[in-house]
């Protein structure tokens, strides 16, 4: 159950009853056993404060988030949670892995469309600074890596689509067709993504 704090308060009562008897009865009158089930809840309680806690030890961050959860949930509800886990902020290496995975997926999607419509293989390379730039545009303290997909679709997908439309309009493509070079200007360095025809 994602973001449980946004659910109706009655959900907490259902949860209490279900964990007490290890079963639940739905509105249709059917009782289902929960003996072999794991119930997993996620929450953003305390995340706003945690996002502002730069450079503090993890134990302090954990304490802040747990305090927010304790203030929100009734004591009997908190007592039913067998394990309470506070996730650490995403490290830069993890952010990089997410950006690389999403960029790879975007590139593969574009290559498949290009192959279908242009009947040619499109090779795409990008510099390391390109990924760094995408992280800068797609990661925030408040939202984590959630905006990353939108950032990559905008910064990579949109130019890809525009280039593909231009090539289709030309109705032919060869090794002399213009390649697509995306230059992302970042404060520290220029990030480059290059698309070529093969």
PDB file of C-alpha atoms in Angstrom:
ATOM      1  CA  UNK A   1       0.000   0.000   0.000  1.00  0.00           C
ATOM      2  CA  UNK A   2       1.789   3.090  -1.291  1.00  0.00           C
ATOM      3  CA  UNK A   3       1.736   6.375   0.636  1.00  0.00           C
ATOM      4  CA  UNK A   4      -0.526   5.031   3.353  1.00  0.00           C
ATOM      5  CA  UNK A   5      -0.810   8.437   5.016  1.00  0.00           C
ATOM      6  CA  UNK A   6      -2.981   9.590   2.102  1.00  0.00           C
ATOM      7  CA  UNK A   7      -5.539   6.846   2.673  1.00  0.00           C
ATOM      8  CA  UNK A   8      -8.817   7.325   4.528  1.00  0.00           C
ATOM      9  CA  UNK A   9      -8.406   6.933   8.333  1.00  0.00           C
ATOM     10  CA  UNK A  10     -10.708   3.881   8.194  1.00  0.00           C
ATOM     11  CA  UNK A  11      -7.927   2.017   6.380  1.00  0.00           C
ATOM     12  CA  UNK A  12      -5.910   2.025   9.606  1.00  0.00           C
ATOM     13  CA  UNK A  13      -8.816   0.307  11.393  1.00  0.00           C
ATOM     14  CA  UNK A  14      -9.060  -2.306   8.643  1.00  0.00           C
ATOM     15  CA  UNK A  15      -5.337  -2.868   8.964  1.00  0.00           C
ATOM     16  CA  UNK A  16      -5.593  -3.307  12.736  1.00  0.00           C
ATOM     17  CA  UNK A  17      -8.381  -5.875  12.415  1.00  0.00           C
ATOM     18  CA  UNK A  18      -6.634  -7.767   9.636  1.00  0.00           C
ATOM     19  CA  UNK A  19      -3.355  -8.091  11.523  1.00  0.00           C
ATOM     20  CA  UNK A  20      -5.097  -9.052  14.744  1.00  0.00           C
ATOM     21  CA  UNK A  21      -7.095 -11.947  13.253  1.00  0.00           C
ATOM     22  CA  UNK A  22      -4.845 -12.681  10.248  1.00  0.00           C
ATOM     23  CA  UNK A  23      -7.867 -12.454   7.991  1.00  0.00           C
ATOM     24  CA  UNK A  24     -10.044  -9.865   6.362  1.00  0.00           C
ATOM     25  CA  UNK A  25     -13.635  -9.817   5.128  1.00  0.00           C
ATOM     26  CA  UNK A  26     -14.419  -7.763   2.032  1.00  0.00           C
ATOM     27  CA  UNK A  27     -17.675  -5.991   1.212  1.00  0.00           C
ATOM     28  CA  UNK A  28     -18.887  -9.041  -0.712  1.00  0.00           C
ATOM     29  CA  UNK A  29     -18.798 -11.071   2.506  1.00  0.00           C
ATOM     30  CA  UNK A  30     -15.854 -13.250   1.511  1.00  0.00           C
ATOM     31  CA  UNK A  31     -13.292 -13.830   4.253  1.00  0.00           C
ATOM     32  CA  UNK A  32      -9.695 -14.240   3.135  1.00  0.00           C
ATOM     33  CA  UNK A  33      -6.824 -15.555   5.211  1.00  0.00           C
ATOM     34  CA  UNK A  34      -3.733 -13.379   5.524  1.00  0.00           C
ATOM     35  CA  UNK A  35      -1.593 -15.978   7.278  1.00  0.00           C
ATOM     36  CA  UNK A  36       0.807 -16.298   4.347  1.00  0.00           C
ATOM     37  CA  UNK A  37       0.790 -12.642   3.370  1.00  0.00           C
ATOM     38  CA  UNK A  38       3.179  -9.763   3.907  1.00  0.00           C
ATOM     39  CA  UNK A  39       1.579  -6.344   4.139  1.00  0.00           C
ATOM     40  CA  UNK A  40       3.963  -3.609   3.030  1.00  0.00           C
ATOM     41  CA  UNK A  41       3.204   0.063   3.558  1.00  0.00           C
ATOM     42  CA  UNK A  42       5.172   3.031   2.243  1.00  0.00           C
ATOM     43  CA  UNK A  43       4.936   6.592   3.441  1.00  0.00           C
ATOM     44  CA  UNK A  44       6.426  10.007   2.774  1.00  0.00           C
ATOM     45  CA  UNK A  45       5.904  11.132   6.354  1.00  0.00           C
ATOM     46  CA  UNK A  46       8.846  13.252   7.437  1.00  0.00           C
ATOM     47  CA  UNK A  47      10.400  13.261   3.963  1.00  0.00           C
ATOM     48  CA  UNK A  48      10.149  17.055   3.603  1.00  0.00           C
ATOM     49  CA  UNK A  49      12.222  17.578   6.742  1.00  0.00           C
ATOM     50  CA  UNK A  50      14.596  14.792   5.766  1.00  0.00           C
ATOM     51  CA  UNK A  51      15.248  16.446   2.401  1.00  0.00           C
ATOM     52  CA  UNK A  52      16.548  19.514   4.204  1.00  0.00           C
ATOM     53  CA  UNK A  53      18.883  17.542   6.454  1.00  0.00           C
ATOM     54  CA  UNK A  54      22.027  17.676   4.346  1.00  0.00           C
ATOM     55  CA  UNK A  55      25.136  16.110   5.762  1.00  0.00           C
ATOM     56  CA  UNK A  56      23.568  14.829   8.974  1.00  0.00           C
ATOM     57  CA  UNK A  57      24.159  11.267  10.214  1.00  0.00           C
ATOM     58  CA  UNK A  58      21.630   8.683   9.078  1.00  0.00           C
ATOM     59  CA  UNK A  59      20.546   8.065  12.699  1.00  0.00           C
ATOM     60  CA  UNK A  60      19.358  11.675  12.991  1.00  0.00           C
ATOM     61  CA  UNK A  61      17.465  11.458   9.724  1.00  0.00           C
ATOM     62  CA  UNK A  62      15.896   8.171  10.825  1.00  0.00           C
ATOM     63  CA  UNK A  63      14.868   9.653  14.163  1.00  0.00           C
ATOM     64  CA  UNK A  64      13.209  12.638  12.437  1.00  0.00           C
ATOM     65  CA  UNK A  65      11.183  10.441  10.074  1.00  0.00           C
ATOM     66  CA  UNK A  66      10.118   8.020  12.821  1.00  0.00           C
ATOM     67  CA  UNK A  67       8.990  10.942  14.966  1.00  0.00           C
ATOM     68  CA  UNK A  68       6.761  12.179  12.125  1.00  0.00           C
ATOM     69  CA  UNK A  69       5.293   8.678  11.735  1.00  0.00           C
ATOM     70  CA  UNK A  70       4.674   8.365  15.477  1.00  0.00           C
ATOM     71  CA  UNK A  71       2.817  11.677  15.524  1.00  0.00           C
ATOM     72  CA  UNK A  72       0.634  10.586  12.595  1.00  0.00           C
ATOM     73  CA  UNK A  73      -0.217   6.973  13.442  1.00  0.00           C
ATOM     74  CA  UNK A  74      -1.966   5.883  16.630  1.00  0.00           C
ATOM     75  CA  UNK A  75       0.293   3.911  19.031  1.00  0.00           C
ATOM     76  CA  UNK A  76      -1.636   0.672  18.419  1.00  0.00           C
ATOM     77  CA  UNK A  77      -1.129   1.078  14.673  1.00  0.00           C
ATOM     78  CA  UNK A  78       2.600   1.757  15.011  1.00  0.00           C
ATOM     79  CA  UNK A  79       2.905  -1.310  17.224  1.00  0.00           C
ATOM     80  CA  UNK A  80       1.582  -3.543  14.421  1.00  0.00           C
ATOM     81  CA  UNK A  81       4.412  -2.653  12.047  1.00  0.00           C
ATOM     82  CA  UNK A  82       6.899  -5.478  12.483  1.00  0.00           C
ATOM     83  CA  UNK A  83       9.738  -3.663  10.713  1.00  0.00           C
ATOM     84  CA  UNK A  84      10.087   0.066  10.233  1.00  0.00           C
ATOM     85  CA  UNK A  85      12.615   1.032   7.588  1.00  0.00           C
ATOM     86  CA  UNK A  86      13.711   4.574   6.779  1.00  0.00           C
ATOM     87  CA  UNK A  87      15.307   4.714   3.364  1.00  0.00           C
ATOM     88  CA  UNK A  88      18.499   6.646   2.905  1.00  0.00           C
ATOM     89  CA  UNK A  89      18.598   9.422   0.289  1.00  0.00           C
ATOM     90  CA  UNK A  90      19.740   8.148  -3.099  1.00  0.00           C
ATOM     91  CA  UNK A  91      23.502   8.291  -3.468  1.00  0.00           C
ATOM     92  CA  UNK A  92      24.953   9.917  -6.575  1.00  0.00           C
ATOM     93  CA  UNK A  93      26.034   6.486  -7.844  1.00  0.00           C
ATOM     94  CA  UNK A  94      22.441   5.254  -7.528  1.00  0.00           C
ATOM     95  CA  UNK A  95      21.140   8.357  -9.284  1.00  0.00           C
ATOM     96  CA  UNK A  96      23.624   7.673 -12.079  1.00  0.00           C
ATOM     97  CA  UNK A  97      22.466   4.062 -12.415  1.00  0.00           C
ATOM     98  CA  UNK A  98      18.838   5.218 -12.680  1.00  0.00           C
ATOM     99  CA  UNK A  99      19.690   7.869 -15.279  1.00  0.00           C
ATOM    100  CA  UNK A 100      21.759   5.412 -17.327  1.00  0.00           C
ATOM    101  CA  UNK A 101      19.006   2.785 -17.249  1.00  0.00           C
ATOM    102  CA  UNK A 102      16.322   5.268 -18.327  1.00  0.00           C
ATOM    103  CA  UNK A 103      18.553   6.788 -21.009  1.00  0.00           C
ATOM    104  CA  UNK A 104      19.346   3.313 -22.351  1.00  0.00           C
ATOM    105  CA  UNK A 105      15.642   2.490 -22.486  1.00  0.00           C
ATOM    106  CA  UNK A 106      14.893   5.762 -24.300  1.00  0.00           C
ATOM    107  CA  UNK A 107      17.652   5.087 -26.822  1.00  0.00           C
ATOM    108  CA  UNK A 108      16.501   1.507 -27.458  1.00  0.00           C
ATOM    109  CA  UNK A 109      12.933   2.727 -27.961  1.00  0.00           C
ATOM    110  CA  UNK A 110      14.090   5.328 -30.459  1.00  0.00           C
ATOM    111  CA  UNK A 111      16.350   2.866 -32.293  1.00  0.00           C
ATOM    112  CA  UNK A 112      13.456   0.439 -32.690  1.00  0.00           C
ATOM    113  CA  UNK A 113      11.205   3.159 -34.133  1.00  0.00           C
ATOM    114  CA  UNK A 114      13.987   4.389 -36.427  1.00  0.00           C
ATOM    115  CA  UNK A 115      14.594   0.851 -37.644  1.00  0.00           C
ATOM    116  CA  UNK A 116      10.897   0.402 -38.350  1.00  0.00           C
ATOM    117  CA  UNK A 117      10.414   3.671 -40.232  1.00  0.00           C
ATOM    118  CA  UNK A 118      13.833   4.366 -41.764  1.00  0.00           C
ATOM    119  CA  UNK A 119      15.000   0.773 -42.184  1.00  0.00           C
ATOM    120  CA  UNK A 120      18.447   1.718 -40.953  1.00  0.00           C
ATOM    121  CA  UNK A 121      20.411   1.176 -37.761  1.00  0.00           C
ATOM    122  CA  UNK A 122      20.957   4.281 -35.699  1.00  0.00           C
ATOM    123  CA  UNK A 123      23.972   4.406 -33.412  1.00  0.00           C
ATOM    124  CA  UNK A 124      23.820   6.653 -30.370  1.00  0.00           C
ATOM    125  CA  UNK A 125      26.678   7.578 -28.088  1.00  0.00           C
ATOM    126  CA  UNK A 126      26.776   9.980 -25.193  1.00  0.00           C
ATOM    127  CA  UNK A 127      29.409  11.438 -22.969  1.00  0.00           C
ATOM    128  CA  UNK A 128      29.609  10.851 -19.238  1.00  0.00           C
ATOM    129  CA  UNK A 129      28.769  14.492 -18.669  1.00  0.00           C
ATOM    130  CA  UNK A 130      25.465  13.879 -20.483  1.00  0.00           C
ATOM    131  CA  UNK A 131      24.351  11.522 -17.713  1.00  0.00           C
ATOM    132  CA  UNK A 132      25.520  14.001 -15.081  1.00  0.00           C
ATOM    133  CA  UNK A 133      23.451  16.693 -16.760  1.00  0.00           C
ATOM    134  CA  UNK A 134      20.370  14.463 -16.903  1.00  0.00           C
ATOM    135  CA  UNK A 135      20.761  13.767 -13.181  1.00  0.00           C
ATOM    136  CA  UNK A 136      20.939  17.486 -12.503  1.00  0.00           C
ATOM    137  CA  UNK A 137      17.714  17.994 -14.436  1.00  0.00           C
ATOM    138  CA  UNK A 138      15.895  14.886 -13.214  1.00  0.00           C
ATOM    139  CA  UNK A 139      16.698  14.614  -9.506  1.00  0.00           C
ATOM    140  CA  UNK A 140      15.484  16.796  -6.645  1.00  0.00           C
ATOM    141  CA  UNK A 141      15.746  16.488  -2.885  1.00  0.00           C
ATOM    142  CA  UNK A 142      11.984  16.704  -2.530  1.00  0.00           C
ATOM    143  CA  UNK A 143      10.991  14.302  -5.317  1.00  0.00           C
ATOM    144  CA  UNK A 144      14.057  12.083  -5.546  1.00  0.00           C
ATOM    145  CA  UNK A 145      14.476  10.486  -8.994  1.00  0.00           C
ATOM    146  CA  UNK A 146      10.781  10.612  -9.878  1.00  0.00           C
ATOM    147  CA  UNK A 147      11.206  13.522 -12.365  1.00  0.00           C
ATOM    148  CA  UNK A 148      14.062  11.674 -14.105  1.00  0.00           C
ATOM    149  CA  UNK A 149      11.855   9.906 -16.644  1.00  0.00           C
ATOM    150  CA  UNK A 150      10.159  13.157 -17.695  1.00  0.00           C
ATOM    151  CA  UNK A 151      13.516  14.942 -17.951  1.00  0.00           C
ATOM    152  CA  UNK A 152      14.959  12.239 -20.198  1.00  0.00           C
ATOM    153  CA  UNK A 153      11.858  12.090 -22.379  1.00  0.00           C
ATOM    154  CA  UNK A 154      12.053  15.864 -22.840  1.00  0.00           C
ATOM    155  CA  UNK A 155      15.815  16.244 -23.291  1.00  0.00           C
ATOM    156  CA  UNK A 156      16.376  13.093 -25.351  1.00  0.00           C
ATOM    157  CA  UNK A 157      13.031  11.848 -26.623  1.00  0.00           C
ATOM    158  CA  UNK A 158      11.770  15.140 -28.039  1.00  0.00           C
ATOM    159  CA  UNK A 159      14.900  15.844 -30.156  1.00  0.00           C
ATOM    160  CA  UNK A 160      14.924  12.201 -31.262  1.00  0.00           C
ATOM    161  CA  UNK A 161      11.336  12.499 -32.472  1.00  0.00           C
ATOM    162  CA  UNK A 162      12.017  15.793 -34.250  1.00  0.00           C
ATOM    163  CA  UNK A 163      15.049  14.323 -36.036  1.00  0.00           C
ATOM    164  CA  UNK A 164      13.076  11.232 -37.055  1.00  0.00           C
ATOM    165  CA  UNK A 165      10.270  13.352 -38.507  1.00  0.00           C
ATOM    166  CA  UNK A 166      12.786  15.352 -40.538  1.00  0.00           C
ATOM    167  CA  UNK A 167      14.320  12.148 -41.898  1.00  0.00           C
ATOM    168  CA  UNK A 168      10.898  10.722 -42.791  1.00  0.00           C
ATOM    169  CA  UNK A 169       9.998  13.965 -44.519  1.00  0.00           C
ATOM    170  CA  UNK A 170      13.169  13.657 -46.598  1.00  0.00           C
ATOM    171  CA  UNK A 171      11.947  10.128 -47.540  1.00  0.00           C
ATOM    172  CA  UNK A 172      15.476   8.799 -47.714  1.00  0.00           C
ATOM    173  CA  UNK A 173      18.397   8.354 -45.430  1.00  0.00           C
ATOM    174  CA  UNK A 174      22.018   7.523 -46.124  1.00  0.00           C
ATOM    175  CA  UNK A 175      25.413   7.936 -44.554  1.00  0.00           C
ATOM    176  CA  UNK A 176      25.451  11.572 -45.673  1.00  0.00           C
ATOM    177  CA  UNK A 177      22.203  12.454 -43.937  1.00  0.00           C
ATOM    178  CA  UNK A 178      22.623  14.961 -41.145  1.00  0.00           C
ATOM    179  CA  UNK A 179      23.389  13.452 -37.799  1.00  0.00           C
ATOM    180  CA  UNK A 180      21.796  14.662 -34.611  1.00  0.00           C
ATOM    181  CA  UNK A 181      24.040  16.187 -31.989  1.00  0.00           C
ATOM    182  CA  UNK A 182      22.492  17.334 -28.737  1.00  0.00           C
ATOM    183  CA  UNK A 183      24.645  19.684 -26.722  1.00  0.00           C
ATOM    184  CA  UNK A 184      23.439  20.127 -23.147  1.00  0.00           C
ATOM    185  CA  UNK A 185      25.070  23.221 -21.716  1.00  0.00           C
ATOM    186  CA  UNK A 186      25.782  22.672 -18.039  1.00  0.00           C
ATOM    187  CA  UNK A 187      27.510  25.156 -15.710  1.00  0.00           C
ATOM    188  CA  UNK A 188      30.607  22.974 -15.305  1.00  0.00           C
ATOM    189  CA  UNK A 189      30.898  21.449 -18.775  1.00  0.00           C
ATOM    190  CA  UNK A 190      29.086  20.770 -22.008  1.00  0.00           C
ATOM    191  CA  UNK A 191      27.323  17.419 -22.202  1.00  0.00           C
ATOM    192  CA  UNK A 192      26.998  15.820 -25.593  1.00  0.00           C
ATOM    193  CA  UNK A 193      24.811  13.122 -27.080  1.00  0.00           C
ATOM    194  CA  UNK A 194      25.539  12.173 -30.674  1.00  0.00           C
ATOM    195  CA  UNK A 195      23.305  10.251 -33.059  1.00  0.00           C
ATOM    196  CA  UNK A 196      24.766   8.904 -36.285  1.00  0.00           C
ATOM    197  CA  UNK A 197      23.503   6.856 -39.202  1.00  0.00           C
ATOM    198  CA  UNK A 198      25.067   3.514 -39.999  1.00  0.00           C
TER     199      UNK A 198
END
